[in-house]
Coordinates of C-alpha atoms in Angstrom, one line a residue:
M1 CA 112.0 164.3 127.8
K2 CA 115.6 163.2 127.7
K3 CA 115.0 160.6 130.4
K4 CA 112.2 159.1 128.4
T5 CA 114.4 158.9 125.3
F6 CA 117.2 157.2 127.3
L7 CA 114.8 154.5 128.7
T8 CA 113.5 153.8 125.2
R9 CA 117.0 153.3 123.9
A10 CA 117.9 151.0 126.8
V11 CA 114.9 148.8 126.3
M12 CA 115.6 148.4 122.5
T13 CA 119.2 147.5 123.2
L14 CA 118.4 144.9 125.8
T15 CA 115.7 143.4 123.7
V16 CA 118.0 142.8 120.7
L17 CA 120.7 141.3 123.0
L18 CA 118.3 138.9 124.5
L19 CA 117.0 137.8 121.2
S20 CA 120.4 137.4 119.4
T21 CA 122.9 136.6 122.1
T22 CA 125.3 133.7 121.7
M23 CA 127.4 134.6 124.8
W24 CA 127.9 131.6 127.0
A25 CA 129.1 131.2 130.6
G26 CA 132.6 132.5 131.0
D27 CA 132.4 135.0 128.1
V28 CA 132.4 138.7 128.8
P29 CA 132.5 141.9 126.8
Y30 CA 135.9 143.4 125.9
T31 CA 135.5 147.1 125.5
T32 CA 139.0 148.7 126.1
Y33 CA 140.7 149.4 122.8
T34 CA 143.2 151.9 121.3
A35 CA 142.7 153.1 117.8
I36 CA 145.7 152.8 115.5
S37 CA 144.6 154.0 112.1
G38 CA 141.5 154.2 110.0
T39 CA 139.4 156.1 107.4
E40 CA 138.6 159.6 108.5
G41 CA 135.0 160.6 109.2
V42 CA 132.9 163.4 107.8
N43 CA 134.2 165.6 110.6
A44 CA 136.6 165.6 113.6
D45 CA 133.8 164.4 116.0
E46 CA 132.8 161.4 113.8
G47 CA 136.2 159.9 113.1
Y48 CA 137.1 156.2 113.3
A49 CA 138.1 156.4 117.0
A50 CA 134.5 157.1 117.9
L51 CA 133.6 153.5 117.0
I52 CA 135.5 152.1 120.0
D53 CA 135.1 154.8 122.6
N54 CA 132.4 153.1 124.7
D55 CA 130.0 156.0 124.0
K56 CA 126.9 155.2 121.8
N57 CA 126.1 158.9 121.6
T58 CA 129.2 159.3 119.3
K59 CA 129.6 157.5 115.9
W60 CA 132.0 156.8 113.1
C61 CA 130.5 158.3 109.9
V62 CA 132.1 158.2 106.5
K63 CA 130.9 159.7 103.2
A64 CA 132.0 158.4 99.8
S65 CA 133.0 160.8 97.1
G66 CA 130.4 159.7 94.6
D67 CA 126.6 159.2 94.7
S68 CA 126.9 155.6 95.9
W69 CA 129.3 153.8 98.2
T70 CA 132.7 152.8 96.7
G71 CA 135.9 151.7 98.1
T72 CA 136.6 150.5 101.7
A73 CA 136.3 152.2 105.1
Y74 CA 138.5 150.6 107.8
I75 CA 139.7 150.9 111.3
E76 CA 142.6 149.2 113.0
F77 CA 142.7 149.0 116.8
K78 CA 144.4 147.1 119.7
S79 CA 142.8 145.6 122.8
D80 CA 144.3 146.3 126.2
K81 CA 145.0 142.6 126.5
P82 CA 144.9 139.4 124.4
F83 CA 141.7 137.3 124.6
I84 CA 139.7 134.7 122.6
P85 CA 136.9 136.6 120.7
T86 CA 133.8 134.4 120.3
S87 CA 131.4 137.1 119.1
Y88 CA 131.2 140.8 118.3
V89 CA 128.5 143.6 118.7
L90 CA 127.7 146.3 116.2
S91 CA 125.6 149.3 117.4
T92 CA 123.5 151.5 115.1
G93 CA 123.8 155.2 115.1
N94 CA 121.6 158.0 116.6
D95 CA 119.6 158.7 113.4
S96 CA 119.5 155.4 111.5
N97 CA 115.7 155.4 111.6
T98 CA 115.5 158.6 109.6
L99 CA 118.7 158.4 107.5
N100 CA 118.2 154.9 106.2
G101 CA 120.7 152.6 104.4
R102 CA 123.8 153.6 106.3
N103 CA 124.3 150.3 108.1
P104 CA 127.1 148.1 106.7
Y105 CA 126.0 145.6 104.1
K106 CA 129.3 143.8 103.5
W107 CA 132.3 143.7 105.9
T108 CA 135.4 141.8 107.0
I109 CA 137.0 141.4 110.4
K110 CA 140.7 140.5 110.6
A111 CA 142.8 139.7 113.6
K112 CA 146.4 138.9 114.8
K113 CA 148.0 138.2 118.1
N114 CA 151.2 140.2 117.6
S115 CA 151.7 143.4 115.6
S116 CA 154.2 141.7 113.3
D117 CA 151.9 138.8 112.5
N118 CA 149.9 138.4 109.3
W119 CA 146.2 139.2 109.4
T120 CA 143.8 136.3 109.8
T121 CA 140.2 136.8 108.6
I122 CA 137.8 135.8 111.4
A123 CA 134.5 137.2 109.9
N124 CA 133.4 137.8 106.4
V125 CA 129.8 139.0 106.1
K126 CA 128.1 139.4 102.7
N127 CA 124.6 140.8 102.1
D128 CA 123.7 141.3 105.7
N129 CA 119.9 141.4 106.5
V130 CA 120.2 141.3 110.3
M131 CA 120.8 145.0 111.1
Q132 CA 117.8 147.3 110.7
D133 CA 117.3 151.0 110.3
V134 CA 116.7 151.7 114.0
N135 CA 118.6 153.9 116.5
F136 CA 121.0 152.8 119.3
T137 CA 120.4 149.1 118.7
D138 CA 122.9 146.3 119.4
Y139 CA 123.3 143.4 117.0
E140 CA 125.6 140.5 118.1
F141 CA 127.3 138.2 115.6
A142 CA 128.9 134.8 116.5
L143 CA 132.5 134.0 115.5
M144 CA 133.9 130.6 114.7
N145 CA 137.1 131.2 116.6
T146 CA 139.2 129.6 119.3
S147 CA 142.5 131.6 118.8
V148 CA 143.9 134.4 120.9
Y149 CA 144.2 137.8 119.3
Q150 CA 145.0 141.4 120.4
Y151 CA 145.1 143.4 117.1
F152 CA 142.0 143.8 114.9
R153 CA 141.0 145.4 111.6
F154 CA 137.3 146.1 110.6
E155 CA 136.7 146.7 106.9
I156 CA 133.4 147.9 105.4
T157 CA 133.0 147.5 101.6
A158 CA 129.3 148.2 101.1
V159 CA 126.3 149.8 102.8
H160 CA 122.6 149.1 102.2
S161 CA 122.0 152.2 100.1
G162 CA 123.4 155.6 99.4
N163 CA 126.9 156.8 99.9
V164 CA 127.2 157.2 103.7
F165 CA 128.3 154.6 106.3
Q166 CA 127.9 154.9 110.0
L167 CA 128.0 152.9 113.2
A168 CA 128.0 154.0 116.9
E169 CA 130.0 151.3 118.6
F170 CA 132.0 148.1 118.1
H171 CA 133.2 145.6 120.7
F172 CA 134.0 141.9 121.1
I173 CA 132.8 139.3 123.5
G174 CA 135.1 136.5 124.5
H175 CA 137.2 135.0 127.3
A176 CA 140.8 135.0 128.4
N177 CA 143.3 132.3 127.4
N178 CA 143.6 130.6 130.8
G179 CA 144.8 127.2 129.5
K180 CA 141.5 125.6 130.4
E181 CA 140.2 124.8 127.0
A182 CA 138.0 121.7 126.7
T183 CA 139.2 119.1 124.1
F184 CA 136.9 117.2 121.9
T185 CA 136.4 114.7 119.1
P186 CA 134.0 116.2 116.5
P187 CA 130.8 114.4 115.6
T188 CA 130.5 112.7 112.2
A189 CA 127.8 113.6 109.7
K190 CA 125.7 110.7 108.3
D191 CA 125.2 110.4 104.6
N192 CA 122.8 108.4 102.4
L193 CA 119.8 109.1 104.7
I194 CA 116.5 108.1 103.0
Y195 CA 113.1 109.3 104.1
I196 CA 111.2 106.6 106.0
S197 CA 108.6 108.7 107.8
K198 CA 110.5 108.2 111.1
D199 CA 113.0 110.3 113.0
L200 CA 116.5 109.8 111.7
E201 CA 119.7 110.7 113.6
L202 CA 121.7 113.1 111.5
I203 CA 125.1 112.5 113.1
Q204 CA 127.3 110.1 115.0
P205 CA 127.8 111.9 118.3
G206 CA 131.2 113.4 119.2
S207 CA 132.9 113.4 122.6
A208 CA 134.5 116.0 124.9
V209 CA 137.0 116.0 127.8
G210 CA 136.4 118.9 130.2
G211 CA 132.8 119.5 129.2
S212 CA 129.8 118.2 127.3
M213 CA 129.0 118.3 123.6
Q214 CA 126.0 120.2 122.3
Y215 CA 124.4 120.1 118.8
S216 CA 122.2 122.4 116.8
V217 CA 120.6 122.4 113.3
N218 CA 120.4 126.2 113.2
N219 CA 123.3 127.5 115.3
S220 CA 120.8 128.8 117.8
D221 CA 118.7 126.2 119.5
W222 CA 121.1 123.9 121.2
S223 CA 120.7 120.4 122.8
Y224 CA 122.8 117.7 124.4
N225 CA 120.8 115.2 122.3
V226 CA 121.9 114.1 118.9
P227 CA 119.8 116.0 116.3
V228 CA 117.0 114.1 114.6
K229 CA 114.8 115.0 111.6
R230 CA 112.2 113.0 109.6
D231 CA 111.2 115.3 106.7
V232 CA 113.0 115.4 103.3
G233 CA 115.4 118.3 103.3
E234 CA 118.9 119.6 104.1
Y235 CA 120.0 120.4 107.6
P236 CA 123.1 122.4 108.5
I237 CA 124.7 120.8 111.6
Y238 CA 126.7 122.8 114.3
Y239 CA 128.4 121.6 117.5
R240 CA 130.1 123.1 120.5
V241 CA 131.4 122.1 123.9
I242 CA 130.0 123.5 127.1
G243 CA 132.8 123.5 129.6
D244 CA 132.6 122.2 133.1
D245 CA 133.5 124.2 136.2
N246 CA 137.2 124.0 135.3
H247 CA 137.1 124.5 131.5
N248 CA 135.9 127.2 129.0
N249 CA 133.2 126.8 126.5
T250 CA 134.2 126.5 122.9
V251 CA 132.7 128.5 120.0
S252 CA 130.2 126.8 117.7
Y253 CA 131.6 124.9 114.7
F254 CA 129.9 124.1 111.5
L255 CA 130.1 120.4 110.7
S256 CA 128.3 120.0 107.4
T257 CA 124.9 119.9 105.8
V258 CA 123.1 116.6 106.2
S259 CA 120.5 115.6 103.6
I260 CA 117.4 113.3 103.9
Q261 CA 116.4 112.3 100.4
K262 CA 113.5 110.6 98.8
A263 CA 113.7 107.0 97.8
D264 CA 113.3 106.1 94.1
F265 CA 110.8 103.5 95.2
V266 CA 109.2 102.8 98.5
D267 CA 109.0 99.0 99.2
I268 CA 105.9 98.8 101.4
S269 CA 106.8 95.3 102.5
T270 CA 109.4 96.8 104.8
I271 CA 107.0 99.3 106.5
D272 CA 105.4 98.0 109.7
Y273 CA 104.5 101.4 111.1
E274 CA 102.6 104.7 110.1
Y275 CA 104.1 105.9 106.9
W276 CA 103.3 109.3 105.5
A277 CA 104.0 109.4 101.7
T278 CA 105.8 112.5 100.5
D279 CA 105.2 114.3 97.2
G280 CA 106.4 112.1 94.3
D281 CA 106.7 108.9 96.3
V282 CA 106.3 105.7 94.3
L283 CA 104.9 102.9 96.5
T284 CA 105.4 99.3 95.4
G285 CA 105.3 95.8 96.7
T286 CA 103.0 93.8 99.0
A287 CA 102.3 95.6 102.3
H288 CA 103.4 94.4 105.6
P289 CA 100.4 93.4 107.8
D290 CA 101.1 96.3 110.1
A291 CA 101.6 99.0 107.5
H292 CA 99.6 102.2 108.0
L293 CA 99.9 104.2 104.7
L294 CA 98.8 107.8 104.4
C295 CA 99.4 110.9 102.3
G296 CA 99.0 114.5 103.4
N297 CA 97.7 117.6 101.7
G298 CA 99.3 118.5 98.3
V299 CA 100.9 115.1 97.9
T300 CA 101.0 113.2 94.6
V301 CA 101.8 109.5 95.1
T302 CA 102.1 106.7 92.6
L303 CA 100.8 103.2 93.3
K304 CA 102.8 100.8 91.2
D305 CA 101.9 97.1 91.6
V306 CA 101.0 97.4 95.2
D307 CA 99.0 94.8 97.2
I308 CA 97.5 96.1 100.4
T309 CA 94.9 93.4 101.0
H310 CA 96.3 91.5 104.0
L311 CA 96.4 94.0 106.8
S312 CA 96.1 92.6 110.3
D313 CA 92.5 92.4 111.5
S314 CA 93.6 94.0 114.8
H315 CA 94.2 97.3 113.1
D316 CA 91.7 100.2 112.7
W317 CA 92.5 101.9 109.4
A318 CA 92.0 102.0 105.6
A319 CA 94.4 100.3 103.2
F320 CA 95.4 103.7 102.0
C321 CA 94.2 107.1 103.4
S322 CA 94.2 110.4 101.7
A323 CA 94.4 112.7 104.7
G324 CA 94.4 115.8 102.7
S325 CA 93.8 116.9 99.1
G326 CA 96.1 115.0 96.8
T327 CA 96.6 112.8 93.7
I328 CA 97.0 109.1 93.2
I329 CA 98.7 107.9 90.0
L330 CA 98.0 104.3 89.0
E331 CA 100.7 102.2 87.4
G332 CA 100.5 98.4 86.9
T333 CA 98.0 96.4 88.9
N334 CA 97.1 97.5 92.4
K335 CA 94.9 96.0 95.1
L336 CA 93.5 97.6 98.3
K337 CA 91.3 96.2 101.1
G338 CA 90.5 98.1 104.3
C339 CA 90.6 96.7 107.8
P340 CA 87.4 95.1 109.1
P341 CA 84.8 95.8 110.2
K342 CA 84.4 99.4 109.1
Y343 CA 87.2 100.8 106.8
P344 CA 87.2 101.5 103.1
G345 CA 90.0 100.3 100.9
L346 CA 90.8 103.9 99.9
L347 CA 89.7 106.5 102.4
V348 CA 89.2 110.1 101.2
T349 CA 88.9 112.2 104.4
R350 CA 86.3 114.9 105.0
N351 CA 86.6 118.3 103.2
D352 CA 89.5 117.0 101.0
V353 CA 89.7 116.2 97.3
M354 CA 91.4 113.0 96.0
T355 CA 92.1 112.8 92.3
I356 CA 92.8 109.4 90.8
K357 CA 94.6 109.2 87.4
G358 CA 97.0 107.1 85.4
N359 CA 97.0 104.1 83.1
G360 CA 97.1 101.3 85.7
T361 CA 94.5 99.2 87.5
L362 CA 93.0 99.6 90.9
E363 CA 90.9 96.9 92.5
V364 CA 89.7 98.2 95.8
E365 CA 87.4 96.5 98.4
A366 CA 85.9 97.6 101.7
G367 CA 86.8 95.9 105.0
G368 CA 83.3 95.4 106.2
R369 CA 80.6 98.2 106.4
A370 CA 82.3 100.8 104.2
A371 CA 82.7 102.0 100.7
G372 CA 85.4 100.6 98.4
I373 CA 86.5 104.2 97.7
G374 CA 85.2 106.9 100.0
G375 CA 84.1 106.7 103.6
G376 CA 82.8 104.3 106.2
P377 CA 80.5 104.4 109.3
S378 CA 83.2 106.2 111.2
N379 CA 84.5 108.5 108.4
R380 CA 82.9 111.2 106.4
C381 CA 84.1 111.4 102.8
G382 CA 85.5 114.3 100.8
R383 CA 85.3 114.8 97.1
I384 CA 86.4 112.0 94.7
V385 CA 87.7 112.8 91.2
I386 CA 88.6 110.1 88.8
D387 CA 90.4 111.2 85.7
G388 CA 91.8 107.9 84.5
G389 CA 92.8 104.3 85.2
T390 CA 90.8 101.1 85.3
I391 CA 89.0 101.0 88.7
I392 CA 87.0 98.2 90.2
A393 CA 85.5 99.3 93.6
R394 CA 83.4 96.9 95.8
G395 CA 81.5 98.3 98.7
G396 CA 80.7 96.4 101.9
E397 CA 77.3 95.9 103.5
D398 CA 75.3 99.2 103.7
S399 CA 77.8 101.0 101.5
P400 CA 78.4 102.0 97.9
G401 CA 81.3 100.9 95.7
I402 CA 82.3 104.6 95.5
G403 CA 80.9 107.2 97.9
A404 CA 79.6 107.6 101.4
G405 CA 79.5 105.0 104.2
P406 CA 76.3 104.2 106.2
G407 CA 75.1 107.2 108.2
R408 CA 77.8 109.5 106.7
D409 CA 78.1 111.9 103.8
C410 CA 80.2 112.4 100.7
K411 CA 81.1 115.8 99.3
G412 CA 80.7 114.7 95.7
I413 CA 82.0 112.4 93.0
I414 CA 83.3 113.4 89.5
I415 CA 84.3 111.0 86.8
N416 CA 86.1 112.6 83.9
G417 CA 87.7 109.5 82.3
G418 CA 89.0 105.9 82.8
H419 CA 87.1 102.7 83.1
V420 CA 85.2 102.6 86.4
T421 CA 83.2 99.7 87.7
A422 CA 81.5 100.3 91.1
I423 CA 79.6 97.5 92.9
G424 CA 77.5 98.5 95.9
G425 CA 77.1 96.2 98.9
K426 CA 73.7 95.2 100.4
G427 CA 71.7 98.4 100.6
G428 CA 74.4 100.6 98.9
A429 CA 74.4 102.3 95.6
G430 CA 77.0 101.4 93.0
I431 CA 78.1 105.1 93.1
G432 CA 76.6 107.5 95.6
S433 CA 75.4 106.9 99.2
G434 CA 74.8 104.0 101.6
T435 CA 72.1 103.3 104.1
N436 CA 71.0 104.9 107.4
S437 CA 70.5 108.5 106.1
S438 CA 73.8 108.4 104.2
S439 CA 74.1 111.2 101.6
C440 CA 76.1 112.1 98.6
S441 CA 76.2 115.8 97.5
Y442 CA 76.3 115.1 93.8
V443 CA 77.6 112.7 91.1
T444 CA 78.9 114.1 87.8
I445 CA 80.1 111.9 84.9
N446 CA 81.9 113.8 82.1
G447 CA 83.7 111.0 80.3
G448 CA 85.1 107.5 80.4
T449 CA 83.2 104.3 80.9
V450 CA 81.1 103.8 84.1
I451 CA 79.5 100.5 85.1
A452 CA 77.6 100.8 88.4
T453 CA 75.8 97.9 90.0
R454 CA 73.4 98.6 92.9
G455 CA 72.8 96.8 96.1
E456 CA 69.4 95.7 97.4
N457 CA 66.8 98.5 97.3
A458 CA 69.4 101.0 96.2
E459 CA 70.1 102.9 93.0
C460 CA 72.8 102.1 90.5
I461 CA 74.0 105.8 90.7
G462 CA 72.5 107.9 93.4
A463 CA 70.9 107.0 96.8
G464 CA 71.4 103.9 98.8
N465 CA 68.5 102.2 100.7
G466 CA 67.5 104.9 103.2
G467 CA 70.1 107.4 101.9
T468 CA 69.9 110.4 99.6
C469 CA 71.9 111.9 96.7
G470 CA 72.0 115.3 95.1
D471 CA 72.2 116.1 91.4
I472 CA 73.3 113.3 89.1
T473 CA 74.7 114.9 85.9
I474 CA 75.6 112.9 82.8
A475 CA 77.4 114.8 80.0
P476 CA 75.3 115.1 76.8
N477 CA 77.7 113.0 74.7
M478 CA 77.3 110.0 77.1
S479 CA 75.2 107.0 76.4
D480 CA 73.2 105.9 79.5
V481 CA 71.7 102.4 79.6
T482 CA 70.3 100.5 82.6
E483 CA 70.0 96.7 82.5
G484 CA 68.6 95.0 85.6
D485 CA 70.8 96.0 88.5
T486 CA 73.5 97.6 86.4
R487 CA 73.7 101.1 84.8
I488 CA 76.3 101.5 82.0
I489 CA 77.4 105.0 80.9
T490 CA 79.8 105.4 78.0
S491 CA 81.1 108.1 75.7
T492 CA 81.9 108.0 72.0
S493 CA 85.5 108.4 72.9
G494 CA 85.3 105.1 74.6
I495 CA 84.4 103.4 71.4
S496 CA 86.6 105.3 68.9
V497 CA 89.6 103.3 70.0
V498 CA 88.2 100.2 68.3
K499 CA 89.4 100.3 64.7
I500 CA 87.7 97.8 62.5
D501 CA 86.3 97.9 58.9
D502 CA 82.7 97.5 57.9
T503 CA 83.1 93.7 57.1
D504 CA 84.7 92.9 60.5
T505 CA 82.4 90.5 62.4
T506 CA 84.5 90.5 65.6
W507 CA 82.9 91.3 68.9
Y508 CA 84.6 93.8 71.3
D509 CA 83.8 94.7 74.9
I510 CA 83.2 98.3 76.0
K511 CA 87.0 98.8 76.6
G512 CA 87.8 97.9 73.0
Q513 CA 89.2 94.5 73.9
K514 CA 88.7 91.8 71.3
L515 CA 86.5 88.8 72.3
Q516 CA 87.0 85.2 71.1
S517 CA 83.3 84.7 70.2
E518 CA 79.9 86.3 70.4
P519 CA 79.2 87.1 74.1
K520 CA 76.6 85.2 76.1
Q521 CA 76.7 87.4 79.2
K522 CA 74.6 90.5 79.6
G523 CA 76.3 93.7 78.9
V524 CA 77.3 96.4 76.3
Y525 CA 79.5 95.4 73.4
I526 CA 80.7 96.7 70.0
H527 CA 79.8 94.8 66.8
H528 CA 79.9 96.1 63.2
R529 CA 80.9 99.5 64.6
K530 CA 77.8 99.7 66.6
K531 CA 76.9 99.5 70.3
V532 CA 75.0 96.3 71.1
I533 CA 73.3 95.4 74.3
V534 CA 73.1 91.7 75.1
K535 CA 70.1 91.0 77.4

């Protein structure tokens, strides 16, 4: 039974060391110490000297006088020889898994080379969450130190819970001062880094004599390559030198935290690569012919006076792609056109939901056989929700203005507000499905103004020629009029913005905009506070 217990302890100790070790080539454990003074333990067998006796079966255990830990427990000790400590190891006691909370929570380690020197703090740990309530387990902690010391003081000012502190062992890891220390010029942190959806180097590299410089963004995973990141965030940078055959390694040094920040505005004329918009991005400008613009799941992006209508014909993508559920906010006047021969202007990918809102305008056109907004012959379409904005969507051949491309499906279309004009291509509905067994799960119109014009042998709202569409639901407060190839759906809220008295003979369009004279073109207008259809 004892043999089994011993093997279990050995495996636990080895596992933690392998997972947490920061010991490098040339560093070795230093375990020969002499106790000088300290806080007495709960009994003679559990005094401070037990912490440095190289025996995990003994421990230093101190009990505070009150119900909770107060004051400071300390031990001062001397190494048998001076050395450069680069890390230290704390070992838990024999019953930590049953008597929880006894591990140190806050502690300080001080050191000096000579007994007459002043103490130098080489470690100050607050709110530790590394050590766990397990028995006979080693935890190694790195030190940012290159100095030689021989005298040490370990102070414990808090435990995790209760009024008892205990540890089984303490020892340092380091190397001798052999005069073979590598010299180096530290790297330089970069500032004013702006997210561009490309990898950015976070530092200017340093240099070393007698070794090679390594870098890390977490003080754990090290590389000789300069660290790069692309996402918005803050990255703590560390560096160290790995000595050659004639020099020692250095400890790791913290350089600084490097930030990648969002731009206030993203000028798409400067982007000639794949750009993934981040949450809160404001895109503006005329797109570069090679721009590939996308947004991922959970992203809200604003289109502000963008023109993405001149993408190179050699490309194979939509003008803008919602590759995940997100939101587009419209400001100003925006224009989108997909790449021919098969991409929509605004692609809403399968199983995702794209919500469009705002006060701006969006004119969107397919690049060939695709919907203006939705999918194409190579892309299934998710759910499209329109809450606001003035939208004009023109579908290509075999496709609707808004909805599913030929031979593909659309998860559904919901219009809650805004002014929406959807024009189907040949064989495509204004809103709904396209040709070749294309389908749209449903169309729901709860508000706003909707003008849908059908393509040949298709429905204004619903199925394209050879396609299908599920339920079409129009809110009870909506007016629904079909004139020729166009179906116009409006709500009373769309008219209430027109404020005229009973004697006003002015004509207004359905958006409430004043006309210069009586209209001659077919459509729905407002005259004398009433809705008038001109045939």
